[in-house]
């Protein structure tokens, strides 16, 4: 009669090599390389005495019948699982609900911004009455639809805005956008582009080319109208 193999020694997460830990692997290689239990372990953050967080995540998935069972479990059911307190149960329930809402999103709900009129319709009301310049780099998908939220890249002084290419394209890079629309307001109400606006646009077009992100237009918004630099042939000469 053969002897049973000894069980693998228990290791806490601190004893794992850096390239074994789920969080470090996700940051280095992306979430797609992680197993279901590893992704769940990142949400759980900590295990308990005698059971590291990855082992806890594996056991919970086995108890629930995998990801399908996890998505069906309500907060009360999660709280009843051995190893989950109310805080972790609430965090898991919130993550599951966010996943449901993301899945239900219709990409067609996002506005298409391929025409400067659409950019003005989107940002004009937001910028009405602003006494400071706000600069936007709106990330777009392959169909010209807005990706992500709407937030200025940087705030400026009353008459000028300081923009750096790294900040301008940060959100577009994170969202894997294929193009951006630049836009900013003139608090004076006059949307005519300044020489500085044209020079900045040229600089950002060159920076976008290095990142393989096309700058489709730069829309300057005034009190009651706008100017499209592309439509006027400014900075988009090529």
Tab-separated table of N, CA and C in Angstrom, residues 111-125 127 138 140 144 180-184 191 193 216-222 224-233 236:
chain	number	residue	atom	x	y	z
A	111	UNK	N	-22.365	59.521	-27.147
A	111	UNK	CA	-22.496	60.395	-28.322
A	111	UNK	C	-21.358	60.215	-29.307
A	112	UNK	N	-21.679	60.313	-30.588
A	112	UNK	CA	-20.661	60.345	-31.637
A	112	UNK	C	-20.221	61.796	-31.809
A	113	UNK	N	-18.919	61.997	-31.862
A	113	UNK	CA	-18.380	63.358	-31.843
A	113	UNK	C	-17.542	63.656	-33.080
A	114	UNK	N	-17.915	63.106	-34.219
A	114	UNK	CA	-17.131	63.301	-35.425
A	114	UNK	C	-17.393	64.657	-36.080
A	115	UNK	N	-18.430	65.351	-35.652
A	115	UNK	CA	-18.719	66.689	-36.187
A	115	UNK	C	-18.552	67.710	-35.068
A	116	UNK	N	-17.974	68.876	-35.364
A	116	UNK	CA	-17.767	69.871	-34.306
A	116	UNK	C	-19.068	70.345	-33.674
A	117	UNK	N	-20.157	70.294	-34.426
A	117	UNK	CA	-21.444	70.670	-33.846
A	117	UNK	C	-21.797	69.771	-32.663
A	118	UNK	N	-21.473	68.474	-32.790
A	118	UNK	CA	-21.762	67.540	-31.698
A	118	UNK	C	-20.900	67.848	-30.476
A	119	UNK	N	-19.653	68.261	-30.717
A	119	UNK	CA	-18.776	68.630	-29.606
A	119	UNK	C	-19.331	69.863	-28.902
A	120	UNK	N	-19.794	70.830	-29.676
A	120	UNK	CA	-20.361	72.046	-29.087
A	120	UNK	C	-21.634	71.729	-28.299
A	121	UNK	N	-22.471	70.849	-28.839
A	121	UNK	CA	-23.691	70.466	-28.129
A	121	UNK	C	-23.366	69.789	-26.792
A	122	UNK	N	-22.272	69.016	-26.774
A	122	UNK	CA	-21.894	68.292	-25.559
A	122	UNK	C	-21.277	69.220	-24.521
A	123	UNK	N	-20.358	70.089	-24.952
A	123	UNK	CA	-19.581	70.886	-24.003
A	123	UNK	C	-20.097	72.314	-23.821
A	124	UNK	N	-20.827	72.827	-24.790
A	124	UNK	CA	-21.295	74.216	-24.707
A	124	UNK	C	-22.037	74.527	-23.419
A	125	UNK	N	-23.060	73.731	-23.061
A	125	UNK	CA	-23.778	74.013	-21.801
A	125	UNK	C	-22.882	73.892	-20.574
A	127	UNK	N	-19.727	74.604	-20.373
A	127	UNK	CA	-18.746	75.679	-20.315
A	127	UNK	C	-19.372	77.073	-20.269
A	138	UNK	N	-11.154	64.534	-25.606
A	138	UNK	CA	-12.240	63.557	-25.538
A	138	UNK	C	-11.830	62.282	-26.282
A	140	UNK	N	-12.092	58.742	-28.166
A	140	UNK	CA	-13.124	58.168	-29.026
A	140	UNK	C	-12.782	56.738	-29.405
A	144	UNK	N	-15.976	56.798	-33.497
A	144	UNK	CA	-16.076	58.200	-33.118
A	144	UNK	C	-16.962	58.461	-31.921
A	180	UNK	N	-8.780	61.253	-30.559
A	180	UNK	CA	-9.308	62.221	-29.595
A	180	UNK	C	-9.796	63.457	-30.340
A	181	UNK	N	-10.729	64.142	-29.713
A	181	UNK	CA	-11.141	65.481	-30.122
A	181	UNK	C	-10.685	66.439	-29.032
A	182	UNK	N	-9.935	67.454	-29.406
A	182	UNK	CA	-9.528	68.483	-28.453
A	182	UNK	C	-10.589	69.575	-28.426
A	183	UNK	N	-10.783	70.158	-27.268
A	183	UNK	CA	-11.743	71.256	-27.152
A	183	UNK	C	-11.382	72.111	-25.952
A	184	UNK	N	-11.593	73.401	-26.074
A	184	UNK	CA	-11.468	74.284	-24.910
A	184	UNK	C	-12.311	75.523	-25.138
A	191	UNK	N	-14.823	82.828	-29.931
A	191	UNK	CA	-14.237	81.511	-30.165
A	191	UNK	C	-13.100	81.497	-31.188
A	193	UNK	N	-9.701	81.141	-32.744
A	193	UNK	CA	-8.465	80.567	-32.188
A	193	UNK	C	-7.328	81.588	-32.184
A	216	UNK	N	-8.399	64.383	-34.176
A	216	UNK	CA	-9.329	64.598	-35.276
A	216	UNK	C	-9.711	66.062	-35.461
A	217	UNK	N	-9.722	66.820	-34.381
A	217	UNK	CA	-10.131	68.229	-34.475
A	217	UNK	C	-9.794	68.918	-33.165
A	218	UNK	N	-9.807	70.228	-33.199
A	218	UNK	CA	-9.723	71.046	-31.998
A	218	UNK	C	-10.832	72.078	-32.115
A	219	UNK	N	-11.774	72.013	-31.201
A	219	UNK	CA	-12.948	72.879	-31.231
A	219	UNK	C	-12.812	73.927	-30.130
A	220	UNK	N	-12.827	75.202	-30.526
A	220	UNK	CA	-12.762	76.300	-29.567
A	220	UNK	C	-14.180	76.818	-29.361
A	221	UNK	N	-14.616	76.875	-28.118
A	221	UNK	CA	-16.010	77.179	-27.794
A	221	UNK	C	-16.106	78.561	-27.168
A	222	UNK	N	-17.022	79.356	-27.713
A	222	UNK	CA	-17.274	80.688	-27.183
A	222	UNK	C	-18.655	80.780	-26.566
A	224	UNK	N	-21.538	81.811	-27.765
A	224	UNK	CA	-22.704	81.407	-28.557
A	224	UNK	C	-22.318	80.655	-29.819
A	225	UNK	N	-21.104	80.179	-29.874
A	225	UNK	CA	-20.679	79.476	-31.074
A	225	UNK	C	-19.331	78.818	-30.876
A	226	UNK	N	-18.787	78.313	-31.967
A	226	UNK	CA	-17.524	77.586	-31.895
A	226	UNK	C	-16.767	77.777	-33.200
A	227	UNK	N	-15.494	77.419	-33.151
A	227	UNK	CA	-14.663	77.360	-34.347
A	227	UNK	C	-13.953	76.014	-34.352
A	228	UNK	N	-14.036	75.313	-35.476
A	228	UNK	CA	-13.314	74.061	-35.671
A	228	UNK	C	-12.016	74.368	-36.403
A	229	UNK	N	-10.882	74.063	-35.752
A	229	UNK	CA	-9.608	74.327	-36.402
A	229	UNK	C	-9.434	73.478	-37.654
A	230	UNK	N	-9.934	72.247	-37.635
A	230	UNK	CA	-9.829	71.422	-38.837
A	230	UNK	C	-10.650	72.021	-39.965
A	231	UNK	N	-11.855	72.436	-39.668
A	231	UNK	CA	-12.719	72.989	-40.711
A	231	UNK	C	-12.128	74.278	-41.289
A	232	UNK	N	-11.398	75.030	-40.445
A	232	UNK	CA	-10.786	76.280	-40.894
A	232	UNK	C	-9.406	76.054	-41.505
A	233	UNK	N	-8.919	74.831	-41.496
A	233	UNK	CA	-7.605	74.544	-42.065
A	233	UNK	C	-6.464	75.054	-41.226
A	236	UNK	N	-4.188	71.710	-39.248
A	236	UNK	CA	-4.472	70.442	-39.895
A	236	UNK	C	-4.195	70.562	-41.394
